[in-house]
Amino acid sequence: MPVRRQLLAIIAALGLLLTTLVPCRAQTLTARQSEAVANYERALGDFKAILAERRRQIDAKQPLPNLPGQALYLARVAVISAYKDLTDAMPSRIGRPNKFEIPPAYFDADIEPLVDEYSKLFEIMEAPPAGAQNSATPFKDVVDLAVAIARAKGLAPDHAEAAGRISLGLFFAETNGKQNVRNGRSNTYMGSFQTGPSEDRNGRRKWETIKAEIAAADPGLSARDDKEEARARGTDHRFNHWTNVRDGLMNAHADVFRQIPGIVKTLPDPIDQMKLFELIQIVPTPTRSALKSGDLLNYRVSSPTIMKHLRNNSIFAFGQADRARTSASFREILGAMWLFKRKFEKAMAKYAEIKPR
């Protein structure tokens, strides 16, 4: 009998050892979980396929389709959305942080190389045209123009400097800090500040109304402007870095600069300030209304068109829960702009480099 007990003990110990060495059988998934897994695998496969297709076309110097970046963009949105739906269904799938600073519930860090390839393809597809007129000091130009415009709008020096820092953030938000780029998803918006033809014309017209005042306050900047204006004559002004930044700021942001003293009180975080001015680019009318309301952060938008514009710019765009939203406050909108954060951090670092000028 003691021998039998010893054998039973040995068998039990072996069973315990096997359970530690052999992986547990996969858990039984619910129908929702199984669907989420399948959807993510399909979205990931589609993302890989369109990346490979564009790479083959570019390497073979084949003609690209109209708006060649749109399919890439939609595939990236789909894979992030599918992963968010997966982690909603299976929170255990939330993984480690990633270098893009995307919330881990939305992004599997294992696919970082795919997003790197995505960025490389866009750099190729959006390369400036042959006649683009670059600047040797593109970042300083943005800051100098914004500061000059803000001073002409009556801002004190410290708030004018805030306008310069915010505008540098816009440059990074629109083009990752690359000058004179085209647009892989649009045939309308081009240049360093991604303006359309009508926005460019409107900005040039507004610049003429304050040009004399700026010339009196900053003759050096005015002389540079005259030089760039002459250089761009007869061309698309959106592919001269200086004139595109100037006209983009004058078109959409110059009048809002007047509100910077109040904005910095409501939003003391410089990155939140950049987010707000980026919303002037994306949804200008409700953003201006929110600023006028006296309760910026609690101002709510519910227009389906506005929500569509937000989603088309990677805000509330990922996953069924986010896409089901029918309204949002500006507090919630700012919080959902996490895909812009890394760009604005780069802008802050660049601003710190050029500030002691």
Coordinates of C-alpha atoms in Angstrom, one line a residue:
M1 CA 0.0 0.0 0.0
P2 CA 2.8 2.5 0.7
V3 CA 4.2 1.7 -2.7
R4 CA 0.9 2.5 -4.3
R5 CA 0.6 5.8 -2.5
Q6 CA 4.1 6.7 -3.7
L7 CA 3.2 5.9 -7.3
L8 CA 0.1 8.0 -7.1
A9 CA 2.2 10.9 -5.7
I10 CA 4.7 10.6 -8.5
I11 CA 1.9 10.5 -11.1
A12 CA 0.3 13.7 -9.5
A13 CA 3.7 15.5 -9.5
L14 CA 4.2 14.6 -13.2
G15 CA 0.8 15.9 -14.0
L16 CA 1.6 19.2 -12.3
L17 CA 4.9 19.4 -14.1
L18 CA 3.2 18.9 -17.5
T19 CA 0.7 21.6 -16.8
T20 CA 3.6 24.1 -16.3
L21 CA 5.5 23.0 -19.4
V22 CA 2.7 22.4 -21.9
P23 CA 0.7 25.5 -23.0
C24 CA -2.9 25.6 -21.8
R25 CA -5.5 24.9 -24.4
A26 CA -6.8 28.0 -26.1
Q27 CA -9.7 29.4 -24.2
T28 CA -13.1 29.0 -25.8
L29 CA -14.0 32.3 -27.5
T30 CA -17.5 33.8 -27.6
A31 CA -19.1 34.6 -31.0
R32 CA -18.2 38.3 -30.5
Q33 CA -14.6 37.5 -29.7
S34 CA -14.2 35.1 -32.6
E35 CA -15.6 37.7 -35.0
A36 CA -13.3 40.4 -33.6
V37 CA -10.2 38.1 -34.1
A38 CA -11.3 37.3 -37.6
N39 CA -11.9 41.0 -38.5
Y40 CA -8.5 42.0 -37.1
E41 CA -6.7 39.3 -39.1
R42 CA -8.6 40.3 -42.2
A43 CA -7.8 44.0 -41.7
L44 CA -4.2 43.3 -41.0
G45 CA -3.9 41.2 -44.1
D46 CA -5.5 43.9 -46.2
F47 CA -3.1 46.5 -44.8
K48 CA -0.1 44.3 -45.7
A49 CA -1.5 43.7 -49.2
I50 CA -2.0 47.4 -50.1
L51 CA 1.4 48.3 -48.6
A52 CA 3.0 45.6 -50.8
E53 CA 1.1 46.7 -53.9
R54 CA 2.1 50.4 -53.6
R55 CA 5.7 49.4 -52.9
R56 CA 5.7 47.2 -56.0
Q57 CA 4.2 49.9 -58.2
I58 CA 6.6 52.6 -56.9
D59 CA 9.7 50.4 -57.3
A60 CA 8.6 49.4 -60.8
K61 CA 7.9 53.0 -61.6
Q62 CA 4.4 52.1 -62.6
P63 CA 1.7 54.8 -62.8
L64 CA -0.1 55.2 -59.5
P65 CA -3.9 55.5 -59.3
N66 CA -5.6 58.8 -58.6
L67 CA -5.3 59.6 -54.9
P68 CA -2.8 56.8 -54.3
G69 CA -2.7 57.3 -50.5
Q70 CA -6.4 57.0 -49.9
A71 CA -6.5 53.2 -50.0
L72 CA -3.4 53.1 -47.7
Y73 CA -5.1 55.5 -45.3
L74 CA -8.3 53.6 -45.2
A75 CA -6.5 50.3 -44.6
R76 CA -4.6 51.8 -41.7
V77 CA -7.8 53.2 -40.2
A78 CA -9.4 49.7 -40.6
V79 CA -6.5 47.9 -38.9
I80 CA -6.5 50.3 -35.9
S81 CA -10.3 50.1 -35.7
A82 CA -10.3 46.3 -35.9
Y83 CA -7.7 46.1 -33.1
K84 CA -9.7 48.4 -30.9
D85 CA -12.8 46.3 -31.4
L86 CA -10.6 43.2 -30.6
T87 CA -9.3 44.7 -27.3
D88 CA -12.9 45.8 -26.4
A89 CA -14.0 42.2 -26.8
M90 CA -10.8 40.8 -25.3
P91 CA -9.0 43.2 -22.9
S92 CA -6.2 40.7 -22.5
R93 CA -5.1 41.5 -26.0
I94 CA -4.0 45.0 -25.0
G95 CA -0.3 44.9 -25.4
R96 CA 2.8 47.0 -24.7
P97 CA 3.3 50.7 -25.5
N98 CA 4.4 51.6 -29.0
K99 CA 6.8 54.2 -30.4
F100 CA 4.0 56.1 -32.1
E101 CA 2.4 56.9 -28.7
I102 CA -0.9 55.4 -29.8
P103 CA -3.0 54.1 -26.8
P104 CA -2.2 50.4 -26.6
A105 CA -5.9 49.5 -26.7
Y106 CA -5.9 50.8 -30.3
F107 CA -2.6 49.5 -31.6
D108 CA -0.5 46.3 -31.6
A109 CA 3.1 47.3 -31.2
D110 CA 4.1 44.3 -33.2
I111 CA 3.0 46.0 -36.4
E112 CA 5.2 49.1 -36.0
P113 CA 7.3 48.2 -39.1
L114 CA 4.1 48.2 -41.2
V115 CA 3.3 51.8 -40.1
D116 CA 7.0 52.8 -40.8
E117 CA 6.5 51.5 -44.3
Y118 CA 3.2 53.4 -44.6
S119 CA 5.1 56.6 -43.7
K120 CA 7.9 55.9 -46.2
L121 CA 5.4 55.3 -49.0
F122 CA 3.6 58.6 -48.3
E123 CA 6.9 60.5 -48.3
I124 CA 7.4 59.2 -51.9
M125 CA 3.9 59.8 -53.1
E126 CA 3.8 63.3 -51.6
A127 CA 7.2 64.5 -52.7
P128 CA 7.2 68.1 -53.8
P129 CA 6.9 68.9 -57.5
A130 CA 10.1 69.6 -59.4
G131 CA 9.5 73.4 -59.4
A132 CA 8.8 73.7 -55.6
Q133 CA 10.6 76.7 -54.0
N134 CA 12.1 75.5 -50.7
S135 CA 13.3 77.6 -47.9
A136 CA 16.7 77.1 -46.1
T137 CA 14.9 78.0 -42.8
P138 CA 11.4 76.4 -43.1
F139 CA 10.8 76.2 -39.3
K140 CA 12.0 79.7 -38.5
D141 CA 9.9 81.0 -41.3
V142 CA 6.7 79.6 -39.8
V143 CA 7.5 81.1 -36.4
D144 CA 8.6 84.5 -37.8
L145 CA 5.6 84.9 -39.9
A146 CA 3.2 83.9 -37.2
V147 CA 4.8 86.3 -34.7
A148 CA 4.7 89.1 -37.1
I149 CA 1.1 88.5 -38.0
A150 CA 0.1 88.2 -34.3
R151 CA 1.9 91.5 -33.4
A152 CA 0.0 93.2 -36.3
K153 CA -3.2 91.8 -34.7
G154 CA -2.3 93.5 -31.5
L155 CA -0.8 90.8 -29.4
A156 CA 1.8 91.4 -26.7
P157 CA 5.2 89.8 -27.3
D158 CA 4.7 86.8 -25.1
H159 CA 1.3 86.0 -26.7
A160 CA 2.8 86.6 -30.2
E161 CA 5.5 84.0 -29.4
A162 CA 2.7 81.6 -28.4
A163 CA 1.3 82.2 -31.9
G164 CA 4.6 81.3 -33.4
R165 CA 4.9 78.1 -31.3
I166 CA 1.3 77.1 -32.2
S167 CA 1.8 77.7 -35.9
L168 CA 4.9 75.5 -35.9
G169 CA 2.6 72.8 -34.4
L170 CA 0.3 73.3 -37.4
F171 CA 3.2 72.8 -39.8
F172 CA 3.9 69.4 -38.2
A173 CA 0.3 68.4 -38.0
E174 CA -0.3 69.1 -41.7
T175 CA 2.9 67.8 -43.2
N176 CA 5.1 66.4 -40.4
G177 CA 7.3 69.4 -40.9
K178 CA 8.0 68.8 -44.6
Q179 CA 7.8 71.8 -46.9
N180 CA 6.0 72.1 -50.2
V181 CA 4.5 68.6 -50.2
R182 CA 1.7 67.3 -52.3
N183 CA -1.2 65.3 -50.9
G184 CA -1.7 61.6 -51.5
R185 CA -5.3 61.8 -50.5
S186 CA -6.4 65.0 -52.1
N187 CA -6.0 66.8 -55.4
T188 CA -7.1 70.1 -53.7
Y189 CA -4.9 70.6 -50.6
M190 CA -1.2 71.2 -51.3
G191 CA 1.9 72.8 -49.8
S192 CA 3.5 73.3 -46.4
F193 CA 0.2 74.3 -44.9
Q194 CA -2.0 72.1 -47.2
T195 CA -4.3 74.9 -48.5
G196 CA -6.7 74.8 -51.4
P197 CA -6.6 77.4 -54.2
S198 CA -9.4 79.5 -52.8
E199 CA -7.8 79.5 -49.3
D200 CA -4.5 80.5 -50.9
R201 CA -6.2 83.4 -52.7
N202 CA -8.1 84.5 -49.6
G203 CA -4.9 84.5 -47.5
R204 CA -3.0 86.5 -50.1
R205 CA -5.8 89.1 -50.1
K206 CA -5.8 89.3 -46.3
W207 CA -2.0 89.7 -46.2
E208 CA -2.2 92.8 -48.4
T209 CA -4.4 94.5 -45.8
I210 CA -1.7 94.3 -43.1
K211 CA 1.5 94.2 -45.3
A212 CA 2.2 98.0 -44.8
E213 CA 1.8 97.6 -41.0
I214 CA 4.2 94.7 -40.9
A215 CA 6.7 96.5 -43.2
A216 CA 6.8 99.4 -40.7
A217 CA 7.2 97.1 -37.7
D218 CA 9.7 94.6 -39.2
P219 CA 11.4 95.8 -42.4
G220 CA 13.6 92.7 -42.6
L221 CA 10.7 90.4 -42.7
S222 CA 8.9 92.6 -45.2
A223 CA 12.0 92.6 -47.5
R224 CA 12.1 88.8 -47.3
D225 CA 8.4 88.7 -48.2
D226 CA 9.0 90.9 -51.3
K227 CA 11.8 88.6 -52.4
E228 CA 9.6 85.5 -52.0
E229 CA 6.7 87.1 -53.7
A230 CA 8.8 87.9 -56.7
R231 CA 10.3 84.4 -56.7
A232 CA 6.8 82.8 -56.7
R233 CA 5.4 85.1 -59.4
G234 CA 3.8 83.1 -62.2
T235 CA 3.8 79.9 -60.2
D236 CA 1.4 78.2 -57.8
H237 CA 2.1 80.1 -54.5
R238 CA 1.3 77.0 -52.5
F239 CA 4.7 75.5 -53.6
N240 CA 6.7 78.4 -52.3
H241 CA 7.1 77.5 -48.6
W242 CA 7.1 81.2 -47.4
T243 CA 4.0 82.3 -49.3
N244 CA 2.1 79.1 -48.5
V245 CA 2.7 79.5 -44.8
R246 CA 2.0 83.2 -44.9
D247 CA -1.3 82.8 -46.8
G248 CA -2.4 79.7 -44.9
L249 CA -2.0 81.6 -41.6
M250 CA -3.7 84.6 -42.9
N251 CA -6.6 82.6 -44.3
A252 CA -7.6 80.6 -41.3
H253 CA -5.7 81.6 -38.2
A254 CA -4.7 85.3 -38.1
D255 CA -8.0 86.5 -36.7
V256 CA -8.1 83.8 -34.1
F257 CA -4.6 84.9 -32.9
R258 CA -6.4 87.8 -31.2
Q259 CA -8.0 85.2 -28.8
I260 CA -4.7 83.6 -27.7
P261 CA -4.6 85.4 -24.3
G262 CA -7.9 83.7 -23.4
I263 CA -7.0 80.5 -25.0
V264 CA -3.8 80.0 -23.0
K265 CA -5.8 80.6 -19.8
T266 CA -8.3 77.9 -20.7
L267 CA -5.7 75.6 -22.2
P268 CA -2.4 76.1 -20.4
D269 CA -0.9 73.0 -22.1
P270 CA 0.9 74.2 -25.3
I271 CA 0.0 70.9 -27.0
D272 CA -3.7 71.5 -26.3
Q273 CA -3.3 75.0 -27.8
M274 CA -1.9 73.4 -30.9
K275 CA -4.8 70.9 -31.0
L276 CA -7.3 73.7 -30.9
F277 CA -5.7 75.6 -33.8
E278 CA -5.5 72.3 -35.8
L279 CA -9.3 72.1 -35.3
I280 CA -9.5 75.5 -37.0
Q281 CA -8.0 73.7 -40.0
I282 CA -10.4 70.7 -39.7
V283 CA -13.7 72.1 -38.5
P284 CA -13.4 75.9 -38.5
T285 CA -17.0 77.0 -38.0
P286 CA -17.8 75.0 -34.9
T287 CA -14.4 75.8 -33.4
R288 CA -14.9 79.5 -33.8
S289 CA -18.4 79.1 -32.3
A290 CA -16.9 77.2 -29.4
L291 CA -14.4 80.0 -28.8
K292 CA -17.2 82.6 -28.8
S293 CA -19.4 80.5 -26.5
G294 CA -17.5 81.4 -23.3
D295 CA -17.4 77.7 -22.4
L296 CA -15.0 76.2 -24.9
L297 CA -14.4 72.8 -23.3
N298 CA -18.0 72.0 -22.8
Y299 CA -19.2 73.3 -26.1
R300 CA -20.8 70.3 -27.9
V301 CA -21.0 69.5 -31.6
S302 CA -23.6 67.1 -33.0
S303 CA -23.8 67.7 -36.7
P304 CA -23.3 64.5 -38.7
T305 CA -21.2 66.5 -41.2
I306 CA -18.9 67.8 -38.5
M307 CA -18.5 64.3 -36.9
K308 CA -17.6 63.0 -40.4
H309 CA -14.9 65.7 -40.8
L310 CA -13.5 64.8 -37.5
R311 CA -13.4 61.1 -38.3
N312 CA -11.8 61.8 -41.7
N313 CA -9.0 63.4 -39.7
S314 CA -8.4 60.5 -37.3
I315 CA -10.6 61.8 -34.5
F316 CA -13.2 59.3 -33.3
A317 CA -12.3 57.2 -36.3
F318 CA -11.2 54.0 -34.7
G319 CA -13.4 51.2 -33.5
Q320 CA -17.2 50.7 -33.4
A321 CA -17.6 52.5 -30.0
D322 CA -15.8 55.7 -31.2
R323 CA -17.5 55.7 -34.6
A324 CA -20.9 55.3 -33.1
R325 CA -20.6 58.7 -31.4
T326 CA -23.2 61.2 -32.6
S327 CA -21.8 64.2 -30.6
A328 CA -18.8 65.3 -28.6
S329 CA -17.7 68.2 -26.4
F330 CA -14.5 70.0 -27.3
R331 CA -13.0 68.5 -24.1
E332 CA -13.7 65.1 -25.6
I333 CA -12.5 66.1 -29.1
L334 CA -9.2 67.4 -27.7
G335 CA -8.8 64.2 -25.7
A336 CA -9.4 62.1 -28.9
M337 CA -6.6 63.8 -30.8
W338 CA -4.0 61.4 -29.5
L339 CA -2.7 60.7 -33.0
F340 CA -1.5 64.3 -33.3
K341 CA 0.4 64.3 -30.0
R342 CA 3.6 62.9 -31.3
K343 CA 3.7 65.5 -34.1
F344 CA 3.1 68.4 -31.7
E345 CA 5.9 67.0 -29.4
K346 CA 8.2 67.2 -32.4
A347 CA 7.1 70.8 -33.0
M348 CA 7.8 71.7 -29.4
A349 CA 11.3 70.3 -29.6
K350 CA 12.0 72.1 -32.9
Y351 CA 10.6 75.4 -31.3
A352 CA 13.0 75.0 -28.4
E353 CA 15.9 74.8 -30.9
I354 CA 15.0 77.9 -32.8
K355 CA 13.6 80.0 -30.0
P356 CA 16.9 81.6 -28.8
R357 CA 17.3 83.4 -32.1

